[in-house]
Amino acid sequence: TPTPSAASGTPTPPSRRLLGSAFLQEFRNWETPWAMEAMHMVALEIRLLAEKADRELVMSGKNPDKLQAAGSFLMKVFGALAVKGPKRVGALYVTCQLFKIYFRLGTVNLCRSVIRSIETARNFDFEDFPVKDKVTYMYYTGRLEVFNENFLVADQKLTYALMHCNPQSESNLRKILKFLIPVKLSIGVLPRRTLLEKYNLLEYADIVTSLRRGDLRLLKQALDRHEDQLLKCGVYLVLEKLELQVYRRLVKKIHIIQREKEPSKAHQIKLEVLVKTLQWLGITMDVDEVECIMACLIYKNLIKGYFAHKSKVLVLSKQDPFPKLNGKPV
Amino acid sequence: MAAQGGEVAAGSDPKPNEGWSEEQPSSSQYQPSASGHHAWSSSGASWNYPVDNSNQNAVYYDPQRDVSVSGATQNVTSGAPHVTQPAVGTANATNTYAPYSNSVQPGYNAAHYPNYYYNYPQPATDSSVHQGVDQSSGAAYQPLTSFPNSGSYVGPTSNTYYNAGADQTAQAYATNNYYYQNNAWSGGSSGDVHAQTYQTYTPSDTNAAQSSCSLPTTSFHYPQQYNQWSNYYDQPAPNSGGFAVAGSSASDTKSASVGSGYAYPSTQPPPPGTTQRKNDAVAPTAPPQAAGITGFRSQHVNQAPGAPGFQSQHVNQAPGAPGFQSQHVNPSPDTPGFQSQHVNLAPVTPGFQSHHVNPSPDTPGFQNPYANKTAAVSGFQNHYANQAPAYQQNSTSHGQLPLSNQRDEQKALHAQGQSSNVYSVNHVNENSQPTLQGFTRTVASVNKVHIPTNPRIAPGFPMSMPQTGKKLEVDSSLKPAYVGVNMPKNDVNAAQDGHGAAIQGSFPVSLCTYVERNLSRCKDDAQRSATQSIMKEIITKATADGTLHTKNWDIEPLLALPENAKGTFMTSNAKDSSPFSFSTSRRSPSRRTKSRWEPVAEEKVTNNMEVVSKEPAKSNACTTWENTRRTGNTWNLGNFVQSRQAPPSQWNQRPSKKQRIGGNTNLTKNGNASSDSDKEQDLTKYYASSIALTNSPEEKKRREHRSKRFERSQGASSKSMSSIPHKNGAANVYTRGAISMLNNRSNGDGASLAVEDIDWDALTIKGTCQEIEKRYLRLTSAPDPATVRPEDVLEKALHMVETSEKNYLYKCDQLKSIRQDLTVQRIQNELTVKVYETHARFALQAGDLSEYNQCQSQLTRLYGEGIAGCHLEFSAYNLLCVMLHSNNKRDLLSSMASLSKEARLDETVKHALAVHSAVSSGNYVMFFKLYKKAPGLNSCLMDLYVERMRFEAIKCMSKSYRPTVPVRYVTRVLGFTRVDVLCEANVADGLEECEEWLKAHGAVLTVDENSGELQIDTKVSSASLYMPEPDNAVSHGDASLAVDDFLARAS
């Protein structure tokens, strides 16, 4: 059994690709997937080497194109695996390697074709694939859904990945949670602090806190503080949208307080109160803006009720004025 | 056939000759001369000398006579030869080819002609020539396939020939003269080779020369001839059309299939496009003959396949004897001899012999060949490889005629033959337009000669020369020059052409091409003669002051076309020069040969130089040939090269551009390229030629410039209107320099030069246009420096646009042209950034997002390269554009992630980010606040989003507000009030506008009972809101493309 390419030596990507091509050629002709592991190893090595080469190319000021080439080679490998027969179970691994390349290259739109063939091709039964590949696949497709702001699907996929991920590999769990938490937040599910601590995701801690407290200032601070990081991993925009939830929480808190103070007027929140509250939070918004925010909250079903412009009062519904999101995104 | 075959086998031996004569009674007449068989092979050396002399002599007397005679005689001859020849013809044909293969391509010989080859050692020489031709054709090689066909040779029909001829002619018509010239040249060269082998064939040279000459009159002839042909073939025109098509693309030409197929396809299934015509032609003529024709055609194909040019030769030959004759006749005395040969075939023989005799001692040798011909045309053919086939065909055709349905049969054939001759001549003329008028004259005379024979043809020739003798002289004089060209080292040349020969020998290639270029532009005799005279002057002058060889003729501006000039001068220099150029500039062909066929060609080339001084004594015809023609080889090669190179380019281009191409060809002469690199050369040539192509205004300017230069000598010249003629001239020089650089580079590098390896720096133009204002026109060809503005002018142009009061469409147009000029000059600096920024701003102000996006992407790249500009401002615009208009989250993320700390502090960027947060949270109040105080052009980008934002807002309000929302509030919140300062007038205006807007979007307005204030009934409105179709919507999606705007732009 040829065991190509343990990471020995320092082959350059081109030569490795030659090796890969030769191996792929042979692999096509083998009816049994006995060399699947080797094939996978080739794919992995090619990707890693290409990444390494690209880093060096960047350092030397050249155009890094190795990873791209590796991507096109892996597509060929995928083509060789995406066939009927026992080899097909190896396809998902290559798919995941492709995902890694595309995400690194920022050309995630290329993932679509691979995903389509995985999800629509008859010869693939998703359950046939190895669990590890399924987890990886779900992780990446979930991330893609985050980009597209399909939070429900993203939640579904990332949750699957989380549930099936090897509990021992904490770094993988962390990666999954890194995206799952913002998704969950956006559909109104807040994590426990212990979870954040366990997986070292404390950049979300303040945000979660702000959501709990309705502390708009804290949210903005947290976003500012971790902006780069959050932008890089692509969840900034998701978290940014939590703002309305924070407002809602704030209004809810005011409502609760007001209900205790004067139950008769519990459902009528004066605009000036809101403005004052925000000012107390250090956020300067004029009346119009606050009014606008309230209108938005109502418009987006975060609050049930209406706004009376003439009297500048937010009138909350008497029944369930703050409906749970129940997995529904804002 | 069998007998012939046997003979052929014996061919190398002198005895075979006898056999020949014996075999063919008809040929017996010739046999006397036929004794020459030996002479052929062995007499190579003797041939050389005599040839030249004989040529001259022959030129004077024979041509006309021969011609006339030939017409009549041909009939006779045809009759006789036919009978015997059919078999012979085939054998001969094969032989002829065999030689080719032998000498040139081993493969060939082995396959088909090994046997024959022996018989005709001499032919081998021819073959070499042919090889050259083939090489030149490049595509010709494919013809190899056709070669096998040649084996079938059976009975080439005159029809075939004619067809071929017709096709060729048609081609000539359809295609550019230039191309033909090449062909003609190659043909001529081949002819020369043959002639040499035979003896004199200087005439062939002359032929070439003639071919080189292009006469407007010729064109006239053609049509007429055409008609005649049409009679025979019924479909001359279609053929030509098909041909043109086939030839039109260089690639086609290259693909031997085109040539071969086209020429001879009819019989053979093979060739694609061309086939049709031939088929057509064949069909009409005679089905029975077809088979024979095919064979014949195949031969032609073989020879011709290479290139159209080659075909043209064939055509000449093909026409059968006629074509052949015509060539010879035209060329020189030899030609006549040749014709006489035909005659010989017929009764005329005497004439022929006499010619030979006259020419020189060689005559014997000459006669011998002819004798061979008589005995078996094939022999003849062998010598004349190209011609020979035709010859045979004639004979064969005659024989076949009876079989065939042809109307006139022999006569018709003859007529055809003649016509073909004329035709060929014409072709030559066309082809050789670049050459001197003198040649044309020759042609004319030739025509006349033919004319008598063929009444049909006669009408065709507008110029009948009663005094053939004089004309002949002219021709001869011209021819000598030509000969000289071919054989610069031969004394004969010198003798023939006094100064001409001397000059010719020493003319640099570039000069020759220069002359050629100039001549090729001439549209009629008057222009040509005038040009020639000017050229002569120039050359004389250059020779006098010693700059002949030092001057860079490649970059010398072309002469202005004289309008009325009537110079009859001469020609010698110019003529000589042009031919010479051909001869000189051929290394690549040889190279090519080598690559394809192995050393043979190469050896020849190398040997030629050495052999010159050596003894012609070599027994092999090839050697003889080489000796005589050491130059000849080169020459042929050169021709080939030309044909190979020029034709393709020409096909793609228009005739008017010929000259340039010619220049380019010269440039390539030294290339050492493999077949691959040859392709590349072609590519580069294309590129270069495309660069050289000039649009009419530029060309005009240059011409004016030139005319200015040569005003004195020229007389009438149009004054140039251009304000900067010298600039144009400089531009030309620059361009040519770049081209030559490119060519040199590619040549020098030898091996493959990938397109991406081309040094674009060398090709980057530097504009010379001083016009500040320039309309944008998307380039469809390489930019012309004369219409490109240099950087300083562009700066002015930018300033002009910035301060212009005109509308956006004008500015956009101007800016696009500025951008274009920057791009083609590869200017990437602050000015570039400034231009793009300016354009982006204008585009934003006009709401032209597509144009803005173009600029933005360029700016992103330019900023990325570290060129200073309003980086922050445009990153803000980019942010806004992405968030508001592309709605791509990932793009937005990456845009935001790429913002530097510094950028985040920028006012514009901060504003953009604020807008983002306002939009993401749906905070319309914030949005319109930001809208009102937007810095820079942010408001312009927001403008495009305002409508959507307002609609979102009103939906939101109608859902969340109860029971009503005052319009006044909406007016304020949604930014309908123009200014922050709330003066009454503004508020009133805003209210009105808001009300209209609300109504337009389906809001239900009510009046408050107490205050009388206008309100929105939110509950009702929430169900009735809609987004109206934009007023300015256009079906094609881009209002800026509306016809009105176009018209406005155009005006």
PDB file of C-alpha atoms in Angstrom, chain B residues 698-874:
ATOM      1  CA  GLU B 698      -3.874  59.142 -38.859  1.00  0.00           C
ATOM      2  CA  GLU B 699      -2.963  57.612 -42.112  1.00  0.00           C
ATOM      3  CA  LYS B 700      -4.099  60.669 -43.846  1.00  0.00           C
ATOM      4  CA  LYS B 701      -1.946  62.800 -41.725  1.00  0.00           C
ATOM      5  CA  ARG B 702       1.014  60.701 -42.348  1.00  0.00           C
ATOM      6  CA  ARG B 703       0.444  60.800 -46.004  1.00  0.00           C
ATOM      7  CA  GLU B 704       0.218  64.452 -45.870  1.00  0.00           C
ATOM      8  CA  HIS B 705       3.367  64.545 -44.001  1.00  0.00           C
ATOM      9  CA  ARG B 706       5.032  62.420 -46.538  1.00  0.00           C
ATOM     10  CA  SER B 707       3.714  64.364 -49.394  1.00  0.00           C
ATOM     11  CA  LYS B 708       5.132  67.400 -47.793  1.00  0.00           C
ATOM     12  CA  ARG B 709       8.428  65.782 -47.642  1.00  0.00           C
ATOM     13  CA  PHE B 710       8.509  64.859 -51.202  1.00  0.00           C
ATOM     14  CA  GLU B 711       6.694  67.802 -52.444  1.00  0.00           C
ATOM     15  CA  ARG B 712       9.387  68.827 -54.772  1.00  0.00           C
ATOM     16  CA  SER B 713       9.694  65.638 -56.637  1.00  0.00           C
ATOM     17  CA  GLN B 714       6.097  64.913 -56.544  1.00  0.00           C
ATOM     18  CA  GLY B 715       4.517  67.992 -57.723  1.00  0.00           C
ATOM     19  CA  ALA B 716       0.966  67.617 -56.826  1.00  0.00           C
ATOM     20  CA  SER B 717       0.469  66.821 -53.235  1.00  0.00           C
ATOM     21  CA  SER B 718      -2.316  67.589 -50.983  1.00  0.00           C
ATOM     22  CA  LYS B 719      -1.498  69.998 -48.289  1.00  0.00           C
ATOM     23  CA  SER B 720      -1.837  68.591 -44.925  1.00  0.00           C
ATOM     24  CA  MET B 721      -4.424  69.918 -42.627  1.00  0.00           C
ATOM     25  CA  SER B 722      -2.828  68.466 -39.626  1.00  0.00           C
ATOM     26  CA  SER B 723      -1.426  70.906 -37.200  1.00  0.00           C
ATOM     27  CA  ILE B 724       1.293  68.572 -36.092  1.00  0.00           C
ATOM     28  CA  PRO B 725       2.555  66.569 -38.949  1.00  0.00           C
ATOM     29  CA  HIS B 726       5.931  66.038 -37.521  1.00  0.00           C
ATOM     30  CA  LYS B 727       4.420  64.655 -34.451  1.00  0.00           C
ATOM     31  CA  ASN B 728       2.679  62.096 -36.467  1.00  0.00           C
ATOM     32  CA  GLY B 729       5.788  61.185 -38.185  1.00  0.00           C
ATOM     33  CA  ALA B 730       7.517  60.732 -34.931  1.00  0.00           C
ATOM     34  CA  ALA B 731       4.720  58.598 -33.775  1.00  0.00           C
ATOM     35  CA  ASN B 732       5.099  56.405 -36.740  1.00  0.00           C
ATOM     36  CA  VAL B 733       8.696  56.013 -36.162  1.00  0.00           C
ATOM     37  CA  TYR B 734       8.042  55.149 -32.661  1.00  0.00           C
ATOM     38  CA  THR B 735       5.511  52.572 -33.508  1.00  0.00           C
ATOM     39  CA  ARG B 736       7.603  51.004 -36.114  1.00  0.00           C
ATOM     40  CA  GLY B 737      10.491  51.007 -33.818  1.00  0.00           C
ATOM     41  CA  ALA B 738       8.475  49.212 -31.269  1.00  0.00           C
ATOM     42  CA  ILE B 739       7.336  46.745 -33.793  1.00  0.00           C
ATOM     43  CA  SER B 740      10.748  46.132 -35.068  1.00  0.00           C
ATOM     44  CA  MET B 741      11.919  45.744 -31.569  1.00  0.00           C
ATOM     45  CA  LEU B 742       9.301  43.212 -31.008  1.00  0.00           C
ATOM     46  CA  ASN B 743      10.144  41.380 -34.111  1.00  0.00           C
ATOM     47  CA  ASN B 744      13.781  41.470 -33.481  1.00  0.00           C
ATOM     48  CA  ARG B 745      13.228  40.243 -30.086  1.00  0.00           C
ATOM     49  CA  SER B 746      11.136  37.378 -31.149  1.00  0.00           C
ATOM     50  CA  ASN B 747      13.569  36.555 -33.830  1.00  0.00           C
ATOM     51  CA  GLY B 748      16.520  36.865 -31.650  1.00  0.00           C
ATOM     52  CA  ASP B 749      15.105  34.762 -28.955  1.00  0.00           C
ATOM     53  CA  GLY B 750      14.513  32.211 -31.507  1.00  0.00           C
ATOM     54  CA  ALA B 751      12.663  29.732 -29.487  1.00  0.00           C
ATOM     55  CA  SER B 752       9.169  30.086 -28.389  1.00  0.00           C
ATOM     56  CA  LEU B 753       8.137  33.442 -27.181  1.00  0.00           C
ATOM     57  CA  ALA B 754       4.914  33.153 -25.388  1.00  0.00           C
ATOM     58  CA  VAL B 755       2.453  35.921 -25.745  1.00  0.00           C
ATOM     59  CA  GLU B 756       2.631  36.614 -22.069  1.00  0.00           C
ATOM     60  CA  ASP B 757       6.347  36.950 -22.406  1.00  0.00           C
ATOM     61  CA  ILE B 758       6.051  39.740 -24.839  1.00  0.00           C
ATOM     62  CA  ASP B 759       7.715  42.785 -23.546  1.00  0.00           C
ATOM     63  CA  TRP B 760       4.784  45.070 -23.372  1.00  0.00           C
ATOM     64  CA  ASP B 761       6.995  47.843 -22.291  1.00  0.00           C
ATOM     65  CA  ALA B 762       8.455  47.853 -25.723  1.00  0.00           C
ATOM     66  CA  LEU B 763       5.031  48.021 -27.202  1.00  0.00           C
ATOM     67  CA  THR B 764       3.612  50.579 -24.912  1.00  0.00           C
ATOM     68  CA  ILE B 765       2.923  53.553 -26.982  1.00  0.00           C
ATOM     69  CA  LYS B 766       3.607  57.107 -26.183  1.00  0.00           C
ATOM     70  CA  GLY B 767       0.941  59.398 -27.360  1.00  0.00           C
ATOM     71  CA  THR B 768       1.541  62.433 -29.436  1.00  0.00           C
ATOM     72  CA  CYS B 769      -1.896  63.892 -29.714  1.00  0.00           C
ATOM     73  CA  GLN B 770      -2.077  67.425 -28.484  1.00  0.00           C
ATOM     74  CA  GLU B 771      -5.802  67.763 -28.562  1.00  0.00           C
ATOM     75  CA  ILE B 772      -7.144  68.342 -25.129  1.00  0.00           C
ATOM     76  CA  GLU B 773     -10.595  67.246 -25.968  1.00  0.00           C
ATOM     77  CA  LYS B 774     -11.132  63.788 -27.283  1.00  0.00           C
ATOM     78  CA  ARG B 775     -14.171  61.703 -27.576  1.00  0.00           C
ATOM     79  CA  TYR B 776     -14.200  58.260 -26.172  1.00  0.00           C
ATOM     80  CA  LEU B 777     -14.231  55.446 -28.601  1.00  0.00           C
ATOM     81  CA  ARG B 778     -13.722  51.952 -27.473  1.00  0.00           C
ATOM     82  CA  LEU B 779     -10.642  50.652 -29.128  1.00  0.00           C
ATOM     83  CA  THR B 780     -11.069  47.881 -31.583  1.00  0.00           C
ATOM     84  CA  SER B 781      -7.458  47.732 -32.566  1.00  0.00           C
ATOM     85  CA  ALA B 782      -4.117  48.676 -31.257  1.00  0.00           C
ATOM     86  CA  PRO B 783      -3.968  52.280 -30.213  1.00  0.00           C
ATOM     87  CA  ASP B 784      -2.477  54.799 -32.503  1.00  0.00           C
ATOM     88  CA  PRO B 785       0.043  57.087 -30.879  1.00  0.00           C
ATOM     89  CA  ALA B 786      -1.169  59.967 -32.963  1.00  0.00           C
ATOM     90  CA  THR B 787      -4.541  59.821 -31.327  1.00  0.00           C
ATOM     91  CA  VAL B 788      -3.311  59.235 -27.839  1.00  0.00           C
ATOM     92  CA  ARG B 789      -2.567  62.142 -25.618  1.00  0.00           C
ATOM     93  CA  PRO B 790       0.555  62.205 -23.548  1.00  0.00           C
ATOM     94  CA  GLU B 791       0.452  62.715 -19.862  1.00  0.00           C
ATOM     95  CA  ASP B 792       0.787  66.461 -19.825  1.00  0.00           C
ATOM     96  CA  VAL B 793      -2.023  66.856 -22.261  1.00  0.00           C
ATOM     97  CA  LEU B 794      -4.118  64.499 -20.249  1.00  0.00           C
ATOM     98  CA  GLU B 795      -3.576  66.633 -17.243  1.00  0.00           C
ATOM     99  CA  LYS B 796      -4.903  69.594 -19.135  1.00  0.00           C
ATOM    100  CA  ALA B 797      -7.759  67.517 -20.338  1.00  0.00           C
ATOM    101  CA  LEU B 798      -8.597  66.548 -16.813  1.00  0.00           C
ATOM    102  CA  HIS B 799      -8.573  70.113 -15.737  1.00  0.00           C
ATOM    103  CA  MET B 800     -10.731  71.025 -18.648  1.00  0.00           C
ATOM    104  CA  VAL B 801     -13.269  68.408 -17.680  1.00  0.00           C
ATOM    105  CA  GLU B 802     -13.228  69.419 -14.066  1.00  0.00           C
ATOM    106  CA  THR B 803     -13.992  72.986 -14.910  1.00  0.00           C
ATOM    107  CA  SER B 804     -16.346  72.184 -17.683  1.00  0.00           C
ATOM    108  CA  GLU B 805     -19.847  73.447 -17.493  1.00  0.00           C
ATOM    109  CA  LYS B 806     -21.184  70.726 -19.670  1.00  0.00           C
ATOM    110  CA  ASN B 807     -23.311  67.883 -18.551  1.00  0.00           C
ATOM    111  CA  TYR B 808     -22.272  64.598 -17.093  1.00  0.00           C
ATOM    112  CA  LEU B 809     -22.502  62.702 -20.309  1.00  0.00           C
ATOM    113  CA  TYR B 810     -19.930  64.938 -21.833  1.00  0.00           C
ATOM    114  CA  LYS B 811     -17.689  64.704 -18.833  1.00  0.00           C
ATOM    115  CA  CYS B 812     -18.074  60.987 -18.662  1.00  0.00           C
ATOM    116  CA  ASP B 813     -17.166  60.690 -22.285  1.00  0.00           C
ATOM    117  CA  GLN B 814     -14.116  62.853 -21.851  1.00  0.00           C
ATOM    118  CA  LEU B 815     -13.015  61.097 -18.726  1.00  0.00           C
ATOM    119  CA  LYS B 816     -13.376  57.747 -20.328  1.00  0.00           C
ATOM    120  CA  SER B 817     -11.167  58.832 -23.151  1.00  0.00           C
ATOM    121  CA  ILE B 818      -8.648  60.121 -20.665  1.00  0.00           C
ATOM    122  CA  ARG B 819      -8.756  56.830 -18.856  1.00  0.00           C
ATOM    123  CA  GLN B 820      -8.283  55.032 -22.101  1.00  0.00           C
ATOM    124  CA  ASP B 821      -5.279  57.099 -23.006  1.00  0.00           C
ATOM    125  CA  LEU B 822      -3.807  56.460 -19.608  1.00  0.00           C
ATOM    126  CA  THR B 823      -4.415  52.791 -19.935  1.00  0.00           C
ATOM    127  CA  VAL B 824      -2.915  52.355 -23.342  1.00  0.00           C
ATOM    128  CA  GLN B 825       0.118  54.271 -22.241  1.00  0.00           C
ATOM    129  CA  ARG B 826       0.214  52.290 -19.064  1.00  0.00           C
ATOM    130  CA  ILE B 827       0.388  55.366 -16.953  1.00  0.00           C
ATOM    131  CA  GLN B 828      -0.324  54.590 -13.333  1.00  0.00           C
ATOM    132  CA  ASN B 829       0.434  57.419 -11.045  1.00  0.00           C
ATOM    133  CA  GLU B 830      -1.181  60.205  -9.147  1.00  0.00           C
ATOM    134  CA  LEU B 831      -2.686  61.517 -12.323  1.00  0.00           C
ATOM    135  CA  THR B 832      -4.335  58.199 -12.952  1.00  0.00           C
ATOM    136  CA  VAL B 833      -5.736  58.167  -9.480  1.00  0.00           C
ATOM    137  CA  LYS B 834      -6.906  61.683  -9.887  1.00  0.00           C
ATOM    138  CA  VAL B 835      -8.665  60.917 -13.092  1.00  0.00           C
ATOM    139  CA  TYR B 836     -10.433  57.957 -11.615  1.00  0.00           C
ATOM    140  CA  GLU B 837     -11.348  59.880  -8.540  1.00  0.00           C
ATOM    141  CA  THR B 838     -12.688  62.701 -10.591  1.00  0.00           C
ATOM    142  CA  HIS B 839     -14.667  60.379 -12.707  1.00  0.00           C
ATOM    143  CA  ALA B 840     -15.956  58.509  -9.698  1.00  0.00           C
ATOM    144  CA  ARG B 841     -17.131  61.742  -8.154  1.00  0.00           C
ATOM    145  CA  PHE B 842     -18.844  62.877 -11.282  1.00  0.00           C
ATOM    146  CA  ALA B 843     -20.431  59.494 -11.592  1.00  0.00           C
ATOM    147  CA  LEU B 844     -21.658  59.641  -8.031  1.00  0.00           C
ATOM    148  CA  GLN B 845     -23.063  63.066  -8.549  1.00  0.00           C
ATOM    149  CA  ALA B 846     -24.884  61.838 -11.560  1.00  0.00           C
ATOM    150  CA  GLY B 847     -25.944  58.661  -9.850  1.00  0.00           C
ATOM    151  CA  ASP B 848     -24.102  56.586 -12.394  1.00  0.00           C
ATOM    152  CA  LEU B 849     -23.291  53.632 -10.209  1.00  0.00           C
ATOM    153  CA  SER B 850     -21.918  51.396 -12.924  1.00  0.00           C
ATOM    154  CA  GLU B 851     -19.377  53.940 -13.966  1.00  0.00           C
ATOM    155  CA  TYR B 852     -18.622  54.619 -10.351  1.00  0.00           C
ATOM    156  CA  ASN B 853     -18.004  50.951  -9.726  1.00  0.00           C
ATOM    157  CA  GLN B 854     -15.523  50.787 -12.542  1.00  0.00           C
ATOM    158  CA  CYS B 855     -13.635  53.687 -11.119  1.00  0.00           C
ATOM    159  CA  GLN B 856     -13.877  52.329  -7.626  1.00  0.00           C
ATOM    160  CA  SER B 857     -12.402  49.001  -8.550  1.00  0.00           C
ATOM    161  CA  GLN B 858      -9.564  50.696 -10.342  1.00  0.00           C
ATOM    162  CA  LEU B 859      -9.034  53.004  -7.430  1.00  0.00           C
ATOM    163  CA  THR B 860      -8.937  50.145  -4.991  1.00  0.00           C
ATOM    164  CA  ARG B 861      -6.226  48.593  -7.069  1.00  0.00           C
ATOM    165  CA  LEU B 862      -4.295  51.805  -7.472  1.00  0.00           C
ATOM    166  CA  TYR B 863      -4.500  52.594  -3.790  1.00  0.00           C
ATOM    167  CA  GLY B 864      -3.377  49.078  -3.147  1.00  0.00           C
ATOM    168  CA  GLU B 865      -0.263  49.820  -5.119  1.00  0.00           C
ATOM    169  CA  GLY B 866       0.467  52.680  -2.826  1.00  0.00           C
ATOM    170  CA  ILE B 867      -0.421  55.550  -5.079  1.00  0.00           C
ATOM    171  CA  ALA B 868      -1.583  58.500  -3.094  1.00  0.00           C
ATOM    172  CA  GLY B 869      -5.056  59.841  -3.455  1.00  0.00           C
ATOM    173  CA  CYS B 870      -8.198  60.462  -1.541  1.00  0.00           C
ATOM    174  CA  HIS B 871      -7.987  57.024  -0.113  1.00  0.00           C
ATOM    175  CA  LEU B 872     -10.173  57.533   2.906  1.00  0.00           C
ATOM    176  CA  GLU B 873     -12.861  59.334   1.076  1.00  0.00           C
ATOM    177  CA  PHE B 874     -13.198  56.569  -1.391  1.00  0.00           C
TER     178      PHE B 874
END
